[in-house]
Short mmCIF file of C-alpha atoms and ligand atoms in Angstrom, two decimals:
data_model
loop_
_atom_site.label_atom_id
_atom_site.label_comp_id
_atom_site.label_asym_id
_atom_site.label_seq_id
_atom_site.Cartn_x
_atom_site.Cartn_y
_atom_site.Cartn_z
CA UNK A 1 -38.59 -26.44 -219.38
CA UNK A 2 -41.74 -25.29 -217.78
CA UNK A 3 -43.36 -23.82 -214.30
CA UNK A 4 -45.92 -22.51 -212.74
CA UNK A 5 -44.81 -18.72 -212.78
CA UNK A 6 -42.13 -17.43 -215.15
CA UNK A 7 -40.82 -14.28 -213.64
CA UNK A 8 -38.98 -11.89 -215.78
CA UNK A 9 -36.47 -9.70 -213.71
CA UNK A 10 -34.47 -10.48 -210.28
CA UNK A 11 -34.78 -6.92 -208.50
CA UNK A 12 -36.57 -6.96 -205.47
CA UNK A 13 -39.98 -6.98 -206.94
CA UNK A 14 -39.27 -10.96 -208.71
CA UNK A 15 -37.40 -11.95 -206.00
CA UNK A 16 -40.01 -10.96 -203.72
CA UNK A 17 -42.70 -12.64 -205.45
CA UNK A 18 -40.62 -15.70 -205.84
CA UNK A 19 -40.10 -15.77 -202.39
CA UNK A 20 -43.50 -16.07 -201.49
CA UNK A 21 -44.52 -18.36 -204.39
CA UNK A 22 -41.83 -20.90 -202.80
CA UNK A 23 -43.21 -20.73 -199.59
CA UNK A 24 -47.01 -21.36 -200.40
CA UNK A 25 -45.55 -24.46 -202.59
CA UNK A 26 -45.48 -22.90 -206.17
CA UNK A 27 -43.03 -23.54 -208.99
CA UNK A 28 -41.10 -20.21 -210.09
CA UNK A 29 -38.42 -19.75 -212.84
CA UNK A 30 -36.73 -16.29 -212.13
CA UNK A 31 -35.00 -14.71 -215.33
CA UNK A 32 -32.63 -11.71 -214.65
CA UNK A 33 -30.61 -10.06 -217.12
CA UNK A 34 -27.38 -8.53 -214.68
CA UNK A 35 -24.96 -10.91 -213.13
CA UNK A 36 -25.27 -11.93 -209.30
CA UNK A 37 -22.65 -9.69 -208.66
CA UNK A 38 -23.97 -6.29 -210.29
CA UNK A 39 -27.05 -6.75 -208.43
CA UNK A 40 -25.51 -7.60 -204.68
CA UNK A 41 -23.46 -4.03 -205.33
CA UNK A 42 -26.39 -1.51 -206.91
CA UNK A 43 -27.20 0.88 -204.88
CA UNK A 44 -30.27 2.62 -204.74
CA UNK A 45 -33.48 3.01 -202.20
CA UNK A 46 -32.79 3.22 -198.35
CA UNK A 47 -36.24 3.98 -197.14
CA UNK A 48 -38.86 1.39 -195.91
CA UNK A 49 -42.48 1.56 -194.53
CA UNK A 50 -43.37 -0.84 -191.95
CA UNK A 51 -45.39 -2.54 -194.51
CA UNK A 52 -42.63 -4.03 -196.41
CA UNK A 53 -40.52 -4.42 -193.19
CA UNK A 54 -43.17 -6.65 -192.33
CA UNK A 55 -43.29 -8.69 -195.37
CA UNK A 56 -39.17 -9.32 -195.38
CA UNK A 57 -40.32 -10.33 -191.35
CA UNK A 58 -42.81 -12.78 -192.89
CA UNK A 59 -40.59 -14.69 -195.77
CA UNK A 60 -37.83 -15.21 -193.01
CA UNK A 61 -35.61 -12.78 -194.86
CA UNK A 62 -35.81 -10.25 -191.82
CA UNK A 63 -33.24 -10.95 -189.64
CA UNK A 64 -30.28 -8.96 -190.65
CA UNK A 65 -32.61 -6.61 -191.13
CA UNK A 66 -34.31 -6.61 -187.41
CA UNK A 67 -30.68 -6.04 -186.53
CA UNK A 68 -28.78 -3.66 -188.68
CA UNK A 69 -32.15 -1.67 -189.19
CA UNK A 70 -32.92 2.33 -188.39
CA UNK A 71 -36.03 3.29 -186.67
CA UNK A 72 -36.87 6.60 -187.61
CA UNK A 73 -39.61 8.30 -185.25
CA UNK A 74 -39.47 11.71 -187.75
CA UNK A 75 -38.13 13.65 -190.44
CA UNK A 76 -37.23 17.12 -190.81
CA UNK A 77 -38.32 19.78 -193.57
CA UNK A 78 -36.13 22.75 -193.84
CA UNK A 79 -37.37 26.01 -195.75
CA UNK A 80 -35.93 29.58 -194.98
CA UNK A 81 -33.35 29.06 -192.73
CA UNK A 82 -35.47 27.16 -190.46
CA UNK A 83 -35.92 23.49 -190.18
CA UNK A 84 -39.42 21.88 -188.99
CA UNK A 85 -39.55 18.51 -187.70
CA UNK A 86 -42.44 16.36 -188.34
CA UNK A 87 -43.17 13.80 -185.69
CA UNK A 88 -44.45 10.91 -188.15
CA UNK A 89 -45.27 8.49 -184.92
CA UNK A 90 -47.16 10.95 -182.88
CA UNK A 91 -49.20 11.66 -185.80
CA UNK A 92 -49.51 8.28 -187.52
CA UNK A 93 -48.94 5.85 -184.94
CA UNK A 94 -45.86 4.19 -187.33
CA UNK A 95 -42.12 4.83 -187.97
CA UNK A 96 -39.99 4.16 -190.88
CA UNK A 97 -37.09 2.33 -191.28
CA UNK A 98 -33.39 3.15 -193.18
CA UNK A 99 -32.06 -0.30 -194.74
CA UNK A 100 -30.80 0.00 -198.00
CA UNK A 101 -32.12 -1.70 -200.65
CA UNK A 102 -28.78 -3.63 -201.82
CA UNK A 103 -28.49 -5.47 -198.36
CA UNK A 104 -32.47 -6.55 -198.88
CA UNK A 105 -31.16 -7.70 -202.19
CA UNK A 106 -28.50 -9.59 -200.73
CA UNK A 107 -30.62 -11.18 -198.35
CA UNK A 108 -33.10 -12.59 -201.27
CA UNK A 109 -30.27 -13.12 -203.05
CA UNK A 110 -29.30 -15.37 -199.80
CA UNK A 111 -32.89 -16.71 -198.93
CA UNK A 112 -32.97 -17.85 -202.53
CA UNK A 113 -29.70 -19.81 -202.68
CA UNK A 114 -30.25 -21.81 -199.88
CA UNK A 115 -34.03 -22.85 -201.22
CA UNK A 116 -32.54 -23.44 -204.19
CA UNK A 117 -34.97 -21.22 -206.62
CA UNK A 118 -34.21 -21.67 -210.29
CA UNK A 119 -32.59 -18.22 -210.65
CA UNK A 120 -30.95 -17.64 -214.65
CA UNK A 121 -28.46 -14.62 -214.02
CA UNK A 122 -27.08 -12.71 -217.24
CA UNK A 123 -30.32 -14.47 -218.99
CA UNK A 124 -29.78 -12.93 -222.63
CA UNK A 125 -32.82 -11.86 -224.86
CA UNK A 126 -35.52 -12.56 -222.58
CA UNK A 127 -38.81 -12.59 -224.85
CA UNK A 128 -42.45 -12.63 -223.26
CA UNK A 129 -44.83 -15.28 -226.02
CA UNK A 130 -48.31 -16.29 -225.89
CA UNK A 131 -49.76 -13.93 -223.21
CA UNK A 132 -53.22 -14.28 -224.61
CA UNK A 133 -53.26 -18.01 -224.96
CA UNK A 134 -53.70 -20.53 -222.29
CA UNK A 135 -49.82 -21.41 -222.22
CA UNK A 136 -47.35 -18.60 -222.51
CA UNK A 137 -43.67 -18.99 -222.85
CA UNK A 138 -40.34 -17.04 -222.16
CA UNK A 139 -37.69 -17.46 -224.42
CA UNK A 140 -34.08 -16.51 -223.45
CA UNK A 141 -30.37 -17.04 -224.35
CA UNK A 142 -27.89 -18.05 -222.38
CA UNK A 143 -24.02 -19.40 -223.03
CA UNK A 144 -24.84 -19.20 -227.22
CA UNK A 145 -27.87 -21.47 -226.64
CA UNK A 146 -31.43 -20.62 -226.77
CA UNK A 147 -33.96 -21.76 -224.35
CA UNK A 148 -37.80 -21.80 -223.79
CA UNK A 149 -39.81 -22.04 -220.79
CA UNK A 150 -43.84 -23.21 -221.18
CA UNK A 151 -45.79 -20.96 -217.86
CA UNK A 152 -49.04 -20.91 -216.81
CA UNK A 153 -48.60 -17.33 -215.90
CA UNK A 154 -45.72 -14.37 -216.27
CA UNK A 155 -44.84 -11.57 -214.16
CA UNK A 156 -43.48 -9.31 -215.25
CA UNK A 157 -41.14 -7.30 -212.41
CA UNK A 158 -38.24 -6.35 -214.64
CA UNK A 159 -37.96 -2.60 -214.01
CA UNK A 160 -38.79 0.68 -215.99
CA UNK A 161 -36.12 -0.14 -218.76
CA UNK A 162 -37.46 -4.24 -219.06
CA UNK A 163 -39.21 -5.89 -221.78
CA UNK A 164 -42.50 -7.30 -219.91
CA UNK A 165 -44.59 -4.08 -220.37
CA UNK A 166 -43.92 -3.83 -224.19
CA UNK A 167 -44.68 -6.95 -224.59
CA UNK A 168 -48.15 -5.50 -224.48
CA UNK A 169 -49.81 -4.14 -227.31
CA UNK A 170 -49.46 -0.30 -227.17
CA UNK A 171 -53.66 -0.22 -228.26
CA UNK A 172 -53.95 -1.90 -224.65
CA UNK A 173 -51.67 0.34 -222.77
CA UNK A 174 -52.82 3.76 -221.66
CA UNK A 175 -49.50 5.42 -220.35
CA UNK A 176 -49.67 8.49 -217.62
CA UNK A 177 -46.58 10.62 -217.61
CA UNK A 178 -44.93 13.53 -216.00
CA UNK A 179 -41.10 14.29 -217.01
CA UNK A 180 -39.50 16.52 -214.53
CA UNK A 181 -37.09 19.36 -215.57
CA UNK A 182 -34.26 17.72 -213.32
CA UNK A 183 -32.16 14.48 -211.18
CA UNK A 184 -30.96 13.38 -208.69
CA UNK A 185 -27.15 13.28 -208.24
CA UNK A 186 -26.60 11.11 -205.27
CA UNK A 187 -23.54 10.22 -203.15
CA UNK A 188 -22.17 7.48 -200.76
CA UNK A 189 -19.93 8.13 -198.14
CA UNK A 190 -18.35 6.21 -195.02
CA UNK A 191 -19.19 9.46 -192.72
CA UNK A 192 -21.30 9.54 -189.90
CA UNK A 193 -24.95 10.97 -190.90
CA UNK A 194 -25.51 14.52 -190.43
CA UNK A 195 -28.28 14.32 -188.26
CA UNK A 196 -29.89 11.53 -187.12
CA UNK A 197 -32.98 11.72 -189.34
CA UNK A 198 -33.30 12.65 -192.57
CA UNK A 199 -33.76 16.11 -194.04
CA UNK A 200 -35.53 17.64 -196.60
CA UNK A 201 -34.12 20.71 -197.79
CA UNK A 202 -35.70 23.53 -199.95
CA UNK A 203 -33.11 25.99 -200.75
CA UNK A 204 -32.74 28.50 -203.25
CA UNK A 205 -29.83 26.32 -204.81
CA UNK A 206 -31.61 23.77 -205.11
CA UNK A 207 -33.24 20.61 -203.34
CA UNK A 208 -30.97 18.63 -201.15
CA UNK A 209 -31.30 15.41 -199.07
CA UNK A 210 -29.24 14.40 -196.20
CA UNK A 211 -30.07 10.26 -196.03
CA UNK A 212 -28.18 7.43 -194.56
CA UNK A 213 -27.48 3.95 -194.72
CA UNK A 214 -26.00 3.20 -191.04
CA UNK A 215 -24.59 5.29 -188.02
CA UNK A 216 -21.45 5.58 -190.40
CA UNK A 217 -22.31 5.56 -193.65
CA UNK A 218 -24.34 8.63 -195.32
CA UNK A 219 -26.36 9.05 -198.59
CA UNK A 220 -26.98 12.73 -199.95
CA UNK A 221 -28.73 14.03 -202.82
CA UNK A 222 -28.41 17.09 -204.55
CA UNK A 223 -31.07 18.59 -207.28
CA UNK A 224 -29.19 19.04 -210.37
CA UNK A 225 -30.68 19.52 -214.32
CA UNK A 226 -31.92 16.23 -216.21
CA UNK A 227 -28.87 16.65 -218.35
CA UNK A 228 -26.16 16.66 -215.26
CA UNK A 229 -23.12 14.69 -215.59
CA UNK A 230 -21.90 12.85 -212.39
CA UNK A 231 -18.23 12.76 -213.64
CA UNK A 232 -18.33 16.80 -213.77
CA UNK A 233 -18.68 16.81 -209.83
CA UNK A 234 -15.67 16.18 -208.23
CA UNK A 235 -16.30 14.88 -204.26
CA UNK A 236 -15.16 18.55 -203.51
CA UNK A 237 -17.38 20.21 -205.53
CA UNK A 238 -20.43 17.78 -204.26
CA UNK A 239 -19.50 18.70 -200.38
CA UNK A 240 -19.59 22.59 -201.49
CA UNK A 241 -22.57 22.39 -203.13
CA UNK A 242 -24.12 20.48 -200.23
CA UNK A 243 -22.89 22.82 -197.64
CA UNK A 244 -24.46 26.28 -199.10
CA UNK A 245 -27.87 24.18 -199.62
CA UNK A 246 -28.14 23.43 -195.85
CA UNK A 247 -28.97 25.12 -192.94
CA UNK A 248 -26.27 26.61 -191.44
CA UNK A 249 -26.05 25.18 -188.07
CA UNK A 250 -26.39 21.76 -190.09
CA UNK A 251 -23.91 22.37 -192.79
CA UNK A 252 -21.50 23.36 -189.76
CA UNK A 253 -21.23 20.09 -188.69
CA UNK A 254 -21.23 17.78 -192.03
CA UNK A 255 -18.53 15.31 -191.93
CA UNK A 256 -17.10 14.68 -195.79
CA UNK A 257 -15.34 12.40 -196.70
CA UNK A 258 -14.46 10.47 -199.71
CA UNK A 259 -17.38 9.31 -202.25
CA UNK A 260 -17.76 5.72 -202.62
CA UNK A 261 -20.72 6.20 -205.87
CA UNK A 262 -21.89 8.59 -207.14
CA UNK A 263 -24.26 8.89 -209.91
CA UNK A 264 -27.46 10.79 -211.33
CA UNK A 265 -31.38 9.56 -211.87
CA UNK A 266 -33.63 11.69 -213.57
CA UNK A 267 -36.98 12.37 -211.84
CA UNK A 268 -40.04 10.78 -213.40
CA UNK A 269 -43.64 9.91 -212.70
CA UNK A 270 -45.22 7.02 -214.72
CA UNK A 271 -47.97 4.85 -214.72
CA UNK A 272 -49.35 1.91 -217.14
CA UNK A 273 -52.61 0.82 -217.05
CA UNK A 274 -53.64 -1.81 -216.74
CA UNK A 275 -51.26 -3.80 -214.78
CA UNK A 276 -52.53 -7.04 -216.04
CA UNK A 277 -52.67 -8.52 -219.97
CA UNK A 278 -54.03 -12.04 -220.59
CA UNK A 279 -51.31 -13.96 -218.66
CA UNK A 280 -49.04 -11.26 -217.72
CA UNK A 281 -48.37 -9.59 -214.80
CA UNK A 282 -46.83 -6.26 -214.13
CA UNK A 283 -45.32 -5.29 -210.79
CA UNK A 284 -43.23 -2.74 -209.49
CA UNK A 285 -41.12 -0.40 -211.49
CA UNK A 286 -42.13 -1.92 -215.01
CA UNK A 287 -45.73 -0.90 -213.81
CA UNK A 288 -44.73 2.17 -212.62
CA UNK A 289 -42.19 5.21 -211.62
CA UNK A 290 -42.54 7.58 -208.89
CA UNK A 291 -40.31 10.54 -208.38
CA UNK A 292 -38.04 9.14 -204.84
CA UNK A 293 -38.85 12.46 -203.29
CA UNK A 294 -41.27 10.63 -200.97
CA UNK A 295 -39.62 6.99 -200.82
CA UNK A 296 -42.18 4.83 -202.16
CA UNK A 297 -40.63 3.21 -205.29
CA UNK A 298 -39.32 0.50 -203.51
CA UNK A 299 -42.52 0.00 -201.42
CA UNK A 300 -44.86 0.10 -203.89
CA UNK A 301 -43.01 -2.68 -205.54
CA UNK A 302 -43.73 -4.56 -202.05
CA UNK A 303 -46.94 -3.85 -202.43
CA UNK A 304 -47.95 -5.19 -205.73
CA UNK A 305 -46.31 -8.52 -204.95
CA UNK A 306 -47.89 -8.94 -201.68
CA UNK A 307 -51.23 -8.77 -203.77
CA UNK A 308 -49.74 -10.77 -206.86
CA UNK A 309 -48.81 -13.51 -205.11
CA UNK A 310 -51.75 -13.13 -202.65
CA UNK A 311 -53.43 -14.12 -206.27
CA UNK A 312 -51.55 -16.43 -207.74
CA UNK A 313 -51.79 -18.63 -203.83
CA UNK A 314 -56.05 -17.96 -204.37
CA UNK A 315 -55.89 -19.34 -208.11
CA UNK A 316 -53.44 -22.33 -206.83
CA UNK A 317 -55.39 -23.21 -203.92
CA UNK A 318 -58.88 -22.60 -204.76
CA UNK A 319 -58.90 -22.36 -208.63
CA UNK A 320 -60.50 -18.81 -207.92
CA UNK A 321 -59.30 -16.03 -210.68
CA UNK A 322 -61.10 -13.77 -208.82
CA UNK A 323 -58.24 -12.23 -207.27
CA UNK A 324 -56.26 -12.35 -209.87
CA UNK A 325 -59.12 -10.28 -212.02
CA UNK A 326 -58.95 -7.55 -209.31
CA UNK A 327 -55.08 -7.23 -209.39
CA UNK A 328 -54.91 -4.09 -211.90
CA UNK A 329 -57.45 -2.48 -210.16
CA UNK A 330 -56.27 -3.43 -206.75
CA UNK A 331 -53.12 -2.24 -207.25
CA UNK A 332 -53.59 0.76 -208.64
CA UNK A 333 -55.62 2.54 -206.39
CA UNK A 334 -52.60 2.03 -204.33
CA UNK A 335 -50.06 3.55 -206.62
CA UNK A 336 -52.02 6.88 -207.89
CA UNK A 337 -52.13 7.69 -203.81
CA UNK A 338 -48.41 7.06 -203.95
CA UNK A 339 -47.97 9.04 -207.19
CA UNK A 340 -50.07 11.88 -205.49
CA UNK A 341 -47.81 11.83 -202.91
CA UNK A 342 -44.90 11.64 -204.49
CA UNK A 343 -45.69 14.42 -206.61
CA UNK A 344 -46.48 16.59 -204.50
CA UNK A 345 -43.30 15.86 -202.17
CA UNK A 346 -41.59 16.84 -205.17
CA UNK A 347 -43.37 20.03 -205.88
CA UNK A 348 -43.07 21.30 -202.09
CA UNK A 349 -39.29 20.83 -201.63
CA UNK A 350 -37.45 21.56 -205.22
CA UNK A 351 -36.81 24.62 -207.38
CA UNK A 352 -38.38 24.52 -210.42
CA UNK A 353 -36.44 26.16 -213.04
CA UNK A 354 -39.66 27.92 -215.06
CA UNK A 355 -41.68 28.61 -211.49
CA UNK A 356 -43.02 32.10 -211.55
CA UNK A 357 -42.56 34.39 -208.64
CA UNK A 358 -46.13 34.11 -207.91
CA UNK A 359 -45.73 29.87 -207.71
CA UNK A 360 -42.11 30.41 -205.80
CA UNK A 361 -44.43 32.54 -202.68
CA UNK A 362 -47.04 29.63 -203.00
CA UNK A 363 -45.05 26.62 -202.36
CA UNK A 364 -43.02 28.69 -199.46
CA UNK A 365 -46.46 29.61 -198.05
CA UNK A 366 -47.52 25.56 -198.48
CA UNK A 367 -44.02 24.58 -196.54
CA UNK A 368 -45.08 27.23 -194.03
CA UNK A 369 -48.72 25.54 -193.58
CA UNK A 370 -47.92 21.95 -193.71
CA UNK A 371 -44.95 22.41 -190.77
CA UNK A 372 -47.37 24.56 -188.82
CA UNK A 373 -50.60 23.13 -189.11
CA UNK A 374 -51.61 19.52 -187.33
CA UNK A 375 -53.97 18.69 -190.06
CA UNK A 376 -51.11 19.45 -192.51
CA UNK A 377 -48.10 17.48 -190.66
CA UNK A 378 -50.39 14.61 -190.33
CA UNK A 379 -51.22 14.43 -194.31
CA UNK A 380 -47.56 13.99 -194.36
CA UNK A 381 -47.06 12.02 -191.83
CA UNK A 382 -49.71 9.36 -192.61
CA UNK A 383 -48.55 8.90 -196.66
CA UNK A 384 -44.71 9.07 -195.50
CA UNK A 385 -44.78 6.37 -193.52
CA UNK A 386 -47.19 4.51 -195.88
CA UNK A 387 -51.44 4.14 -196.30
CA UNK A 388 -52.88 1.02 -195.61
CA UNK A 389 -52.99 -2.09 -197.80
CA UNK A 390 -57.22 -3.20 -197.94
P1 LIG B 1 -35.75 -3.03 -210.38
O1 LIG B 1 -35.08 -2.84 -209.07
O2 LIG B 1 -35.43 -2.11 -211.49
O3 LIG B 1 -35.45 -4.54 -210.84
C1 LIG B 1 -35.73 -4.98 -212.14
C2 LIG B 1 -34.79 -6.11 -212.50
O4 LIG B 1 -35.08 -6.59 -213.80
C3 LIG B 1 -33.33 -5.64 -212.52
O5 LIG B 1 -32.54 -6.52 -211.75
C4 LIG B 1 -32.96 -5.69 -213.99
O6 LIG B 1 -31.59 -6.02 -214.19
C5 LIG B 1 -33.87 -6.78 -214.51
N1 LIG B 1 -34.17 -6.66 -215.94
C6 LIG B 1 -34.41 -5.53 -216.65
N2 LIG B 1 -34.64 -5.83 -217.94
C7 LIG B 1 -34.56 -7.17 -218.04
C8 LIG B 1 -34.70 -8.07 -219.13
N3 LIG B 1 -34.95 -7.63 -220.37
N4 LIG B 1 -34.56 -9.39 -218.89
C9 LIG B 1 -34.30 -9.85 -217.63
N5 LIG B 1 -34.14 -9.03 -216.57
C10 LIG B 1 -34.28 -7.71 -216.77
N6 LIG B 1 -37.73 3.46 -203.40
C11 LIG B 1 -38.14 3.44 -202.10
O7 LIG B 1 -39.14 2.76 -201.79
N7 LIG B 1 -37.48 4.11 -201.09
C12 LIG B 1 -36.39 4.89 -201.38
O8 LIG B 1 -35.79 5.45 -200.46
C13 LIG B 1 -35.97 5.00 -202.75
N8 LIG B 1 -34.91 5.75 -203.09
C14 LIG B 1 -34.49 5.75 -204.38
C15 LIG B 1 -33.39 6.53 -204.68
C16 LIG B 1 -32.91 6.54 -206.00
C17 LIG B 1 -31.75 7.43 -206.33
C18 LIG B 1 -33.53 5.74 -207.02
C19 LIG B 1 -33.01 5.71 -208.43
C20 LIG B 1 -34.61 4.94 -206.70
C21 LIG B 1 -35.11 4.94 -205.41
N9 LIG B 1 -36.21 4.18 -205.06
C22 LIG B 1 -36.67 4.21 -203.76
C23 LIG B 1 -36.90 3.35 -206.06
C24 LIG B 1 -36.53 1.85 -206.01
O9 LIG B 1 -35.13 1.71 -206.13
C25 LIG B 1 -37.25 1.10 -207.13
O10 LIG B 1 -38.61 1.43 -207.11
C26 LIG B 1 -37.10 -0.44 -206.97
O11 LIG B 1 -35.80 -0.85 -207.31
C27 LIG B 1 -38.11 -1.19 -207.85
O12 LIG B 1 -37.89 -2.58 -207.78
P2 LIG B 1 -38.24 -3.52 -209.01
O13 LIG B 1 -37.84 -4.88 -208.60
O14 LIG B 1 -39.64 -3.25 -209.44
O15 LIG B 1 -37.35 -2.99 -210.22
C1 LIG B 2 -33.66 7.81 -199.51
C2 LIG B 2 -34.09 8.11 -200.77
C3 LIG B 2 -35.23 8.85 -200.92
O1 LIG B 2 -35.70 9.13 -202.14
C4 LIG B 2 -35.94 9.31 -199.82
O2 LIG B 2 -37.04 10.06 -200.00
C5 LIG B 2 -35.52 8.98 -198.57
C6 LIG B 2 -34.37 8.22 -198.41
C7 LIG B 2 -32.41 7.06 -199.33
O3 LIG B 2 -31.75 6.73 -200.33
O4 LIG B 2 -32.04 6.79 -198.18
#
């Protein structure tokens, strides 16, 4: 077999890029280790910038989307019994939207059938060959047979956990990482949000998020240790635990119900550099890992594929590599702002376990400042909702 671009990984980040490769007329092979089935029912981001609402808008995978869609003007922040509302589009000019990230899936997943893209689901043993030569190759198994596919380029968009960024020599890599001291454990629930934007709650319990996915389906999270097991937290426990993290006007009027996941994700920033070796291409999550405090893992992952296949079109088109010379570098100096961010979103709204008393009066002080000041709710405002692209 051969193409143009081997893609390693069917998330949102290779189906993305595949996507736009198909439009602007180039050959893509995607490669994705999880059945069609796993992937139409993970669950996991729900946040989008406008940014990567208007990419799904321009690969004609935005219609469900335009419909089903959330328009958040705001988000709250609550601290000491008080909760603070930021006004993201009277400070930034944007909103953000709630869509969760297994219906964009399904809609690739969709988009993808009816163009009929070469996708290989439960691909077995996918290998990365070659990247330094002017013809690398993926080799994968599938049904007991082996099979090898001859690329003029790889990208490599198969997550944190995927094989395309150790495929690099580690000499080349230089790794950047933070390891928090605790997870996520998130629910789904067929209940009515809440409220109808999201919160952000620092309590002395513990973080908490109040998220949704529709007008009658809600997504919490709850800070617990790295080491938490989901199956110790029984939907009754979870709804408890909730409750005496919010404020109490909100917590009066949570509707539970029964969970339909549950599960925990440890908290982790990450970056690789470069993004780029030889013939390969990083993007998203096997690039990098933000904590989801601030909601950018999923948009990031836009991001880099925007540029990638921005690229790829330029080398197709023009024979130019220029682009594709500039894509580490490009992309980067998007995702430290993002990891900055995120960071720091962390940091403001959860209880570390080791903080002093000292840092415990700083970061109340800092929630204090940033929901009183302009200058502060606008640094917010203009990184939650997403900086610009040039
Ligand atoms: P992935 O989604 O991980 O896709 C990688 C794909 O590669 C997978 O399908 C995997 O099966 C496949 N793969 C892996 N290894 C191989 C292999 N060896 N061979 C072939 N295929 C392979 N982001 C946001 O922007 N907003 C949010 O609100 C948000 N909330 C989040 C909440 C939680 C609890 C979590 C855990 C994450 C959240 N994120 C959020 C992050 C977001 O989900 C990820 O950043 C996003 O999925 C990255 O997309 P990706 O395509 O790069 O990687
Ligand atoms: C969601 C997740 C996040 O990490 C976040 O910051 C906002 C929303 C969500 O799952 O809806």
């Amino acid at each position: 077999m051969r193409t143009q671009v081997g893609i390693v990984g069917g998330g949102p980040a290779g189906l993305l890029l595949a996507r736009l490769l198909g439009l602007a007329g180039i050959d893509a092979i995607v490669l994705e280790r999880r059945t069609p089935e796993y992937l139409r029912a993970r669950i996991r981001a729900g946040l989008l910038e406008q940014g990567t609402v208007d990419l799904l808008n321009d690969i004609g995978v935005g219609a469900r989307l335009d419909r089903e869609r959330l328009i958040h003007d705001g988000v709250e922040l609550a601290f000491d019994g008080q909760r603070r509302r930021i006004d993201l589009k009277a400070l930034s000019g944007k909103s953000v939207t709630i869509y969760g990230q297994a219906e964009i899936q399904n809609d690739l997943m969709d988009a993808h059938e009816a163009a009929g893209t070469p996708i290989v689901y439960a691909a077995e043993d996918v290998s990365l060959h070659g990247l330094t030569g002017e013809q690398p190759h993926l080799r994968y198994r599938k049904g007991g047979k082996s099979h090898d596919i001859a690329c003029d380029f790889i990208a490599g968009c198969d997550g944190f956990h995927g094989v395309s960024r150790q495929a690099i020599p580690p000499d080349v890599l230089r790794i950047y990482e933070k390891v928090y001291p605790f997870g996520w454990l998130g629910i789904l629930s067929e209940t009515p949000p809440v409220n109808h934007e999201l919160i952000y709650n620092n309590h002395e319990r513990g973080f908490a998020l109040c998220t949704m996915r529709s007008l009658t389906r809600s997504r919490y999270y709850l800070q617990v240790s790295a080491e938490e097991d989901a199956a110790h937290w029984s939907d009754d426990r979870f709804w408890t635990e909730l409750k005496g993290r919010l404020p109490p006007d909100v917590a009066a009027r949570l509707v539970t119900g029964p969970s339909i996941e549950k599960s925990v994700a440890p908290l982790r920033s990450f970056v690789a550099e470069p993004m780029r070796h030889g013939r390969l291409f990083l993007a998203g999550d096997a690039a990098h890992i933000v904590p989801p405090t601030g909601a950018k893992g999923l948009n990031l992952a836009a991001a880099d594929v925007r540029f990638l296949a921005e690229a790829l079109v330029a080398h197709y088109k023009t024979g130019s590599a220029q682009l594709l010379d500039g894509y580490s570098t490009k992309c980067l100096a998007r995702v430290w702002k993002a990891q900055r961010f995120s960071w720091w979103m962390t940091s403001l709204t959860h209880r570390f376990p080791d903080a002093s008393p000292f840092e415990r009066r700083a970061q109340g002080a800092e929630l204090a400042y940033i929901t009183s000041s302009r200058a502060g709710q606008t640094t917010l405002a203009e990184n939650y909702v997403g900086l610009p692209f040039a």
